[in-house]
Coordinates of C-alpha atoms and ligand atoms in Angstrom, one line a residue:
X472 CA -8.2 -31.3 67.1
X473 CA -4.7 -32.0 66.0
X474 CA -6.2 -33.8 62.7
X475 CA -8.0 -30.7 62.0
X476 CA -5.0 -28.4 62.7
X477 CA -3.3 -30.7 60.0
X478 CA -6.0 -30.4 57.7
X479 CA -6.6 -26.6 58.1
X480 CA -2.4 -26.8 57.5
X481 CA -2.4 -29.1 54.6
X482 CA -5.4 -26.9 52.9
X483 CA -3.1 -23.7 53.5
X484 CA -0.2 -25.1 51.9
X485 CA -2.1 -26.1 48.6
X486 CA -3.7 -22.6 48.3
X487 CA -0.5 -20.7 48.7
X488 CA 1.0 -23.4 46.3
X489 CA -1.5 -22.7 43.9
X490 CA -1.6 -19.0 43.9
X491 CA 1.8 -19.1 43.8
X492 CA 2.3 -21.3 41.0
X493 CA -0.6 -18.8 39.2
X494 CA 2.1 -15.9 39.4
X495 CA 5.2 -18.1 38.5
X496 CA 4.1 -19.9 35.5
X497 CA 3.6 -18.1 32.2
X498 CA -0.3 -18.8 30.7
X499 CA -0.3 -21.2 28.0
X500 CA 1.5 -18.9 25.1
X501 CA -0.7 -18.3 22.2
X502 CA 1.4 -16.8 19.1
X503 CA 0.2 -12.9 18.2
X504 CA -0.8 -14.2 15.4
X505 CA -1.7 -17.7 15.0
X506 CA -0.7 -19.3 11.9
X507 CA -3.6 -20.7 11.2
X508 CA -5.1 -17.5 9.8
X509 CA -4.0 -15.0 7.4
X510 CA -5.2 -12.5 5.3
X511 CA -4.1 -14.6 2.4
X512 CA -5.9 -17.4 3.5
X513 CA -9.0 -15.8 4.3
X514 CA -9.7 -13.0 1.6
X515 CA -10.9 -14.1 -1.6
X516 CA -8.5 -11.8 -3.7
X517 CA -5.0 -11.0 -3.7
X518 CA -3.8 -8.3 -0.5
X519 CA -0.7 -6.8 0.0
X520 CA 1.1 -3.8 1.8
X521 CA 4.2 -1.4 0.4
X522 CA 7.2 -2.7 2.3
X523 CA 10.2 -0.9 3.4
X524 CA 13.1 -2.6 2.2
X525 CA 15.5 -1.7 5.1
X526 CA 13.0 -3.3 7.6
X527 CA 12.1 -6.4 5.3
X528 CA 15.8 -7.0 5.4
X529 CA 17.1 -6.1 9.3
X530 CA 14.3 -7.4 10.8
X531 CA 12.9 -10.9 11.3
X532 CA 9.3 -10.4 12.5
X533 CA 8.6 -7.8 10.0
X534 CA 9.8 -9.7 7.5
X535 CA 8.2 -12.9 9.1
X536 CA 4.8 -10.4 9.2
X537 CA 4.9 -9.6 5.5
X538 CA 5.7 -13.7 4.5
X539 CA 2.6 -15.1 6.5
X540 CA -0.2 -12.9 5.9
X541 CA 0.3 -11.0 2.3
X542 CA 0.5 -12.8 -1.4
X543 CA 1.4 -9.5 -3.1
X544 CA 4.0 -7.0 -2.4
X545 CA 4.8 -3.1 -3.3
X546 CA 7.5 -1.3 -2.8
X547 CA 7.2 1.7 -0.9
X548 CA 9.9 3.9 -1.9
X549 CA 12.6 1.2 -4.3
X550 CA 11.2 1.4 -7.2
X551 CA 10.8 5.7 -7.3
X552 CA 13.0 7.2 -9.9
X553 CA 15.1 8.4 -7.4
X554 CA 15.7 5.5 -6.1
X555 CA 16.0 3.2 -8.9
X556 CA 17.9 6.0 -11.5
X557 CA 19.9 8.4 -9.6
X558 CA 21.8 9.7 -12.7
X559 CA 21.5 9.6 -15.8
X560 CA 23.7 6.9 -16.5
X561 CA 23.2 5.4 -13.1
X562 CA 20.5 2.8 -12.1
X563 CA 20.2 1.0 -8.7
X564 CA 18.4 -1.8 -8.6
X565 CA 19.9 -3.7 -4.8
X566 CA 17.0 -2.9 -2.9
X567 CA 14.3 -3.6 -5.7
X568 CA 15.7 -6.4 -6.8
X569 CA 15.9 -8.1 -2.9
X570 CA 12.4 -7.5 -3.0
X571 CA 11.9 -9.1 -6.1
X572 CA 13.8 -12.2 -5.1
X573 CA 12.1 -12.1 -1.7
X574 CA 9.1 -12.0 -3.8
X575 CA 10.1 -15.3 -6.1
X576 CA 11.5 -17.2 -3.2
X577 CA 7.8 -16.6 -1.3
X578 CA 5.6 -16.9 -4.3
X579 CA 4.3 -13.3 -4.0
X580 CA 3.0 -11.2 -6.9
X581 CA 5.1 -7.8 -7.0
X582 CA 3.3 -4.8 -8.2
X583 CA 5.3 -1.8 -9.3
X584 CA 5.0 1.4 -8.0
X585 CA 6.0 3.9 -9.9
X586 CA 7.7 4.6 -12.9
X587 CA 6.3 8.7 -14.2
X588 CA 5.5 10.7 -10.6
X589 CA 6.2 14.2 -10.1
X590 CA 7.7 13.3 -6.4
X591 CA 11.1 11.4 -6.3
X592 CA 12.6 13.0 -9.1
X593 CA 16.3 13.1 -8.7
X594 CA 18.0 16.5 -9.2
X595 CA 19.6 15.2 -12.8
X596 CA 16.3 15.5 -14.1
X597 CA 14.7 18.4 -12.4
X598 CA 18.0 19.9 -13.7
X599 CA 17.9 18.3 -17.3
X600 CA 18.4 20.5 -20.4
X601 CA 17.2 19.7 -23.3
X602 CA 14.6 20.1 -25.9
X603 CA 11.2 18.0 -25.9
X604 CA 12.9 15.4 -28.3
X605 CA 15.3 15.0 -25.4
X606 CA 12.8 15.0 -22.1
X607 CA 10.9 12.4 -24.3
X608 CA 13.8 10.3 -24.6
X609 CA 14.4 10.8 -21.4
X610 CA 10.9 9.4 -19.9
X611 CA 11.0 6.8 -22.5
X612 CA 14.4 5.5 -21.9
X613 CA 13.7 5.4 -17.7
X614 CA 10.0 3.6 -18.5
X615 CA 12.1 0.9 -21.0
X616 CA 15.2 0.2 -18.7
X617 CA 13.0 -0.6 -15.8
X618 CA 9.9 -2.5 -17.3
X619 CA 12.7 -4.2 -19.1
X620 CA 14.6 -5.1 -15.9
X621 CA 11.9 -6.9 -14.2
X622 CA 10.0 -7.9 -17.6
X623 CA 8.5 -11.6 -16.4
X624 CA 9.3 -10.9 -12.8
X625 CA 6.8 -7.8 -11.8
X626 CA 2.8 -8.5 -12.5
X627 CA 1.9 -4.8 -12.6
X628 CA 3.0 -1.2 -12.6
X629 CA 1.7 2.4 -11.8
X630 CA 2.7 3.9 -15.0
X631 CA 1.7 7.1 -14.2
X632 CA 0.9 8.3 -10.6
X633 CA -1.0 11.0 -9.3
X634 CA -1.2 13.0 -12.6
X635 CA -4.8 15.4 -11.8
X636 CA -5.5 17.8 -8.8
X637 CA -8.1 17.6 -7.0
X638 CA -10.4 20.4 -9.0
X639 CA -10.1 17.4 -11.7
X640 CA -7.0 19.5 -13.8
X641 CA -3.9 18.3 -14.9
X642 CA -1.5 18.8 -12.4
X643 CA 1.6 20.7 -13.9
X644 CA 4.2 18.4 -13.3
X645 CA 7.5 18.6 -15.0
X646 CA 6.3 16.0 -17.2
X647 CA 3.4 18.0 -18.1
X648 CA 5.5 21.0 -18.7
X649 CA 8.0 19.2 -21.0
X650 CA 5.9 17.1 -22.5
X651 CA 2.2 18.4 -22.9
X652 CA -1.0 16.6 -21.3
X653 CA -0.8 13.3 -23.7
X654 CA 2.6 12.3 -21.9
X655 CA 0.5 10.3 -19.8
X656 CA -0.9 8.0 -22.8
X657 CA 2.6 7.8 -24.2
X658 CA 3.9 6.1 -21.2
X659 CA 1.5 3.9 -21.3
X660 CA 2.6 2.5 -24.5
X661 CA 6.5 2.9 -24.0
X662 CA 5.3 0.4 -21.1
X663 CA 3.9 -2.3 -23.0
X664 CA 6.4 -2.2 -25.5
X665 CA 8.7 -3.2 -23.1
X666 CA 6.9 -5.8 -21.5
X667 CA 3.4 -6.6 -23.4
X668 CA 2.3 -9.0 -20.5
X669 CA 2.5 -6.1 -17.8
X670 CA -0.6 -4.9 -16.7
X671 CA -0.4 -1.6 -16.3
X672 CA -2.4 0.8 -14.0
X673 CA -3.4 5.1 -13.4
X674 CA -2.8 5.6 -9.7
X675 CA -4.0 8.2 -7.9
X676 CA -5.6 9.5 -4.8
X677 CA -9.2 11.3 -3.6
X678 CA -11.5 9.0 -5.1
X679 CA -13.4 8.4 -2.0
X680 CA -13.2 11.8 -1.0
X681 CA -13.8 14.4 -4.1
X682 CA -16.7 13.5 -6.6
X683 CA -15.1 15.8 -8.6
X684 CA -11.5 14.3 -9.0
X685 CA -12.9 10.6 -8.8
X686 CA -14.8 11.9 -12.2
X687 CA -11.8 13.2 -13.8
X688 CA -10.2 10.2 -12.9
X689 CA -12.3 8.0 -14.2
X690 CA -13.3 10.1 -17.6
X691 CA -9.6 10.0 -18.1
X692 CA -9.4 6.5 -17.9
X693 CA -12.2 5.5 -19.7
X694 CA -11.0 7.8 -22.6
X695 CA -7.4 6.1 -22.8
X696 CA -9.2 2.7 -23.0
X697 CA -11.3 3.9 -26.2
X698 CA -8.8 5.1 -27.4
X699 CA -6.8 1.6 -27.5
X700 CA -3.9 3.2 -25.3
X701 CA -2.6 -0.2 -23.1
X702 CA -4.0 0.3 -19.9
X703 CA -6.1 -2.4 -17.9
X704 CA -6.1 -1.2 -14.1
X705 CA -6.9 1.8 -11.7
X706 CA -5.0 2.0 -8.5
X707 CA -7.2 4.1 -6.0
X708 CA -4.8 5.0 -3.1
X709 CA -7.3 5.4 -0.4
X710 CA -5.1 6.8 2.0
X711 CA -8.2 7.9 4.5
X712 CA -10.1 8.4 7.3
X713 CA -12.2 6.6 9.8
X714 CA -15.2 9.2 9.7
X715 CA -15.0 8.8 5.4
X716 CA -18.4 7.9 5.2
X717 CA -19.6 4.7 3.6
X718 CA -21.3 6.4 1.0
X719 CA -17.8 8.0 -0.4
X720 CA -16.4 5.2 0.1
X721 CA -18.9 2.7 -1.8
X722 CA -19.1 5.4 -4.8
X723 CA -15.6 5.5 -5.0
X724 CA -14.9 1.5 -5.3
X725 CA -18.3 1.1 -7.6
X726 CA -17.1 4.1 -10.2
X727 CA -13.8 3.1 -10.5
X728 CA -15.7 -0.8 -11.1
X729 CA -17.6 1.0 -14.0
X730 CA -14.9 2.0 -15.6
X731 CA -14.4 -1.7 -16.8
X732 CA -11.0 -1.7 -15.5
X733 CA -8.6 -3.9 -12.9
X734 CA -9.8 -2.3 -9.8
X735 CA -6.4 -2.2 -7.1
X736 CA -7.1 -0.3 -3.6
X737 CA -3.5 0.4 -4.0
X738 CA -2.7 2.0 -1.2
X739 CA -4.9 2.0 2.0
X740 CA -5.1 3.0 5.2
X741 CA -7.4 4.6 8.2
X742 CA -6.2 7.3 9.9
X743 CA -7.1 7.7 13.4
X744 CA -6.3 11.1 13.8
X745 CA -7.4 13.2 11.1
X746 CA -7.3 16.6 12.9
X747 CA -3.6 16.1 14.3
X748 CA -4.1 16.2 18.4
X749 CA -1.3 15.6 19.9
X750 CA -1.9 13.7 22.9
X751 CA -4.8 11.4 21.4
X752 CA -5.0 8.0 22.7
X753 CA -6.3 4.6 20.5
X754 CA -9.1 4.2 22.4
X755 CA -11.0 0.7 22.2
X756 CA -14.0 2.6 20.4
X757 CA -11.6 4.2 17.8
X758 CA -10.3 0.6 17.0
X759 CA -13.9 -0.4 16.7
X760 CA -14.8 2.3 14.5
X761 CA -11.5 1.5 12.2
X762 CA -12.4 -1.9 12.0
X763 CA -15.6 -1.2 10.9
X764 CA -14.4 0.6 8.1
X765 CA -11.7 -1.9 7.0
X766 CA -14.6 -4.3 7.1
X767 CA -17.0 -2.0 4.6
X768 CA -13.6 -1.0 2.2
X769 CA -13.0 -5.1 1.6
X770 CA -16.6 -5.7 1.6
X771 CA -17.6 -3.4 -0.8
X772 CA -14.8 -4.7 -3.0
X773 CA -15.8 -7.7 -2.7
X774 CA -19.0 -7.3 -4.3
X775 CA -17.2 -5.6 -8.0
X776 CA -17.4 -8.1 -10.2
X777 CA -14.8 -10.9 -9.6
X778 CA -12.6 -10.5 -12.7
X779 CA -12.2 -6.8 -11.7
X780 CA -11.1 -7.9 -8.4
X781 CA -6.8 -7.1 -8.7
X782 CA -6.4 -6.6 -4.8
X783 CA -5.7 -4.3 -1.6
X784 CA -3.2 -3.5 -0.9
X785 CA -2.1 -1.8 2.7
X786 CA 0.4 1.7 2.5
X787 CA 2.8 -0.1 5.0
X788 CA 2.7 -3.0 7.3
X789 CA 2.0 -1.9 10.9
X790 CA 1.3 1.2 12.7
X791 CA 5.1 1.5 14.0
X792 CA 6.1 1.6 10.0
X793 CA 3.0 3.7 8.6
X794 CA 4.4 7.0 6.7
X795 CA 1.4 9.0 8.5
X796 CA 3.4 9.7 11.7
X797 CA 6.3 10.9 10.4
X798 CA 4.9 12.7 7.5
X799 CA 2.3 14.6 9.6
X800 CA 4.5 15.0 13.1
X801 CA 1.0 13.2 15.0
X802 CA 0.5 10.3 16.7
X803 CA -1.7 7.7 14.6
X804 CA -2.8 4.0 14.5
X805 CA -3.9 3.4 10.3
X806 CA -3.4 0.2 10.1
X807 CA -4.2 -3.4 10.8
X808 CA -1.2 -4.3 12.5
X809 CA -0.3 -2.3 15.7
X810 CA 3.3 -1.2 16.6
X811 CA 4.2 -4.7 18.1
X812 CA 2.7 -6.7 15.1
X813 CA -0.3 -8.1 16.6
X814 CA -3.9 -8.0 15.2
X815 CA -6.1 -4.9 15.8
X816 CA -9.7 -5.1 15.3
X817 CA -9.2 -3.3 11.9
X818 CA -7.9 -6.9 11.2
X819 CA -10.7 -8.8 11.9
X820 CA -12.8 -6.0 10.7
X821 CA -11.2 -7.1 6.7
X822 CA -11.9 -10.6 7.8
X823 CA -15.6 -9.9 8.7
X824 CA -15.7 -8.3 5.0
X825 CA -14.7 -10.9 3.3
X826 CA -17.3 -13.4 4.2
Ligands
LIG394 O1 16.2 7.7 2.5 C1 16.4 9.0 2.9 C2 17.4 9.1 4.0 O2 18.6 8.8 3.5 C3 17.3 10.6 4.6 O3 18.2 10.6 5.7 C4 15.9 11.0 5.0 C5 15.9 12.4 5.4 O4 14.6 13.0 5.2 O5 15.1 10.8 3.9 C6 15.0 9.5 3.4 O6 14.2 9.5 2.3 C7 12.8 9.6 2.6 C8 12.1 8.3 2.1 O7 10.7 8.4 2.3 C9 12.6 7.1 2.8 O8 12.2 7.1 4.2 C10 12.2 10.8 1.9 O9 12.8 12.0 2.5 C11 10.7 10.8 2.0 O10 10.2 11.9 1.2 C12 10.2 9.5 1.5 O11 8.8 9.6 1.7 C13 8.0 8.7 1.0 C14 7.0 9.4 0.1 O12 6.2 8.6 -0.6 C15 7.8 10.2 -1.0 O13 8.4 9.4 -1.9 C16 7.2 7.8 1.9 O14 8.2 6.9 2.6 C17 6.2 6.9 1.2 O15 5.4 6.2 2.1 C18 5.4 7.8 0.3 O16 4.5 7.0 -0.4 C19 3.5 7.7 -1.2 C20 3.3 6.9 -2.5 O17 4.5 6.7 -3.1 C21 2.3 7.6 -3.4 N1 1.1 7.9 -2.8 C22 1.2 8.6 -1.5 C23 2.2 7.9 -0.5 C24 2.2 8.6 0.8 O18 2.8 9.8 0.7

């Protein structure tokens, strides 16, 4: 009896011993993201995100974030004419050129975005008087200093961004006004004069959701290229949705292929929350339905021919740096990174494409 009452005792003791050291010690810590894996390892063409400059410099895991997993870089807002030339006789290149040398030091291509938009123009030119001589010399003299600045150091620009509505018009930017509807072909050659190895790309956005505009877009293109205008890429933004269907989505990426241009998804990402409710959560099924979508955008690229193949590249890093939130006041989840840097399904979902 006494031997049992030990035994029963010792028994006890190991039980509580164990449950307690099951509370006290941490699991085995697995990294959020192992190293092992990255979306530069794994995808068979280059990807990259637009980075925000403030973050890549103040804070270590986003920077850290952006080293391991992309081998091309855009800059969000650094390289916007109002960023980069704030007066007329005033250029700022700090925070471009960090991410250029963050670029150099990490052997990442750096695509340039953008140097003729009709957003970020600084008041000195909204404000600018002169005559069309002058506004040329204007857009001419901005294209040169900057393609100069970087010639050698950035792969690829947006020359001209977002230059059609939707309805497959010209939009009637201040560039149009001044300048008349061929401004976009001369920037394409003030470009390459500058720098004659840049490749140099038509961005815009709606491909994947207006026939219509995708058409223009591509009619545009095609007629720059005949007529021997320097201009080898189109960026489709492909900011959109996770209900786009596949069908939009597969025309979009296999019209712009057609076009016999660099083909760059330029700017993606999924919204969650198309229709704005406020108090939507991220549901596991949402993140599944995201991910399949990532996975059909990169498959789908995958399969334009190979020497076509310039990239995707993400509109931000994670969903606690995406410009949806802010710019729409809603909660939303676009991206493949969640707010605390791990990997949402929409991550695996571009790995699944890519086998
Ligand atoms: O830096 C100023 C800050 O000093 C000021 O206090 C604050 C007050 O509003 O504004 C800050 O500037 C903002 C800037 O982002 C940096 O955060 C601008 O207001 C804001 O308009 C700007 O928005 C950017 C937008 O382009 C316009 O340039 C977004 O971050 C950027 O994600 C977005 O990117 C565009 C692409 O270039 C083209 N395609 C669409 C895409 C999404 O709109």
């Amino acid at each position: 009896m006494k031997y049992l009452i030990v035994l029963v005792a010792g028994i006890l003791l190991v039980a509580v011993g164990c449950k307690k050291n099951d509370t006290i010690a941490p699991p085995p810590t697995q990294p959020v993201n192992p190293a092992d894996t990255s979306l530069q390892k794994m995808l068979p063409f280059k990807v990259g995100a637009a980075v925000n400059v403030n973050l890549m410099q103040n804070n270590t895991r986003y920077n850290n974030l952006v080293k391991a997993e992309f081998n091309s870089i855009t800059a969000e807002n650094a390289m916007k004419f109002g960023t980069l030339h704030p007066g007329q006789f005033t250029y700022n290149w700090t925070q471009a050129d960090y991410l250029v040398s963050f670029a150099q030091a990490n052997n990442k291509r750096v695509h340039g975005h953008t140097l003729i938009w009709h957003q970020s123009i600084p008041d000195w030119v909204t404000n600018f008087a002169g005559d069309s001589t002058a506004w040329e010399n204007l857009m001419k003299t901005h294209i040169q200093t900057v393609v100069t600045h970087y010639k050698g150091k950035v792969t690829s620009w947006d020359v001209v961004n977002e230059a059609l509505n939707d309805d497959g018009t010209m939009r009637n930017s201040i560039w149009r006004q001044k300048l008349g509807d061929d401004y976009i072909a001369r920037c394409f050659q003030y470009a390459h004069q500058a720098d004659p190895t840049a490749l140099l790309f038509y961005n815009d956005y709606g491909h994947e959701y207006s026939a219509t505009k995708r058409t223009a877009i591509n009619n545009l293109l095609v007629s720059l290229k005949n007529r021997n205008i320097p201009i080898h890429g189109t960026g489709m933004q492909f900011h959109t949705r996770y209900n786009q269907t596949d069908a939009n989505i597969a025309a979009a990426i296999n019209t712009a292929a057609a076009t016999g241009l660099l083909v760059h998804v330029s700017e993606l990402d999924i919204a969650m929350n198309p229709d704005n409710v406020q108090g939507l959560v991220f549901t596991a099924t949402l993140a599944e339905q995201q991910a399949a979508k990532y996975k059909f955008v990169v498959r789908t690229f995958k399969n334009i021919p190979q020497a076509q193949q310039f990239g995707i590249t993400t509109w931000n890093v994670t969903d606690g740096d995406s410009w949806i939130p802010t710019q729409y006041n809603r909660p939303d989840w676009p991206l493949p990174f969640d707010r605390n840097y791990a990997r949402k399904p929409a991550y695996y979902g571009m790995l699944e494409g890519a086998k």
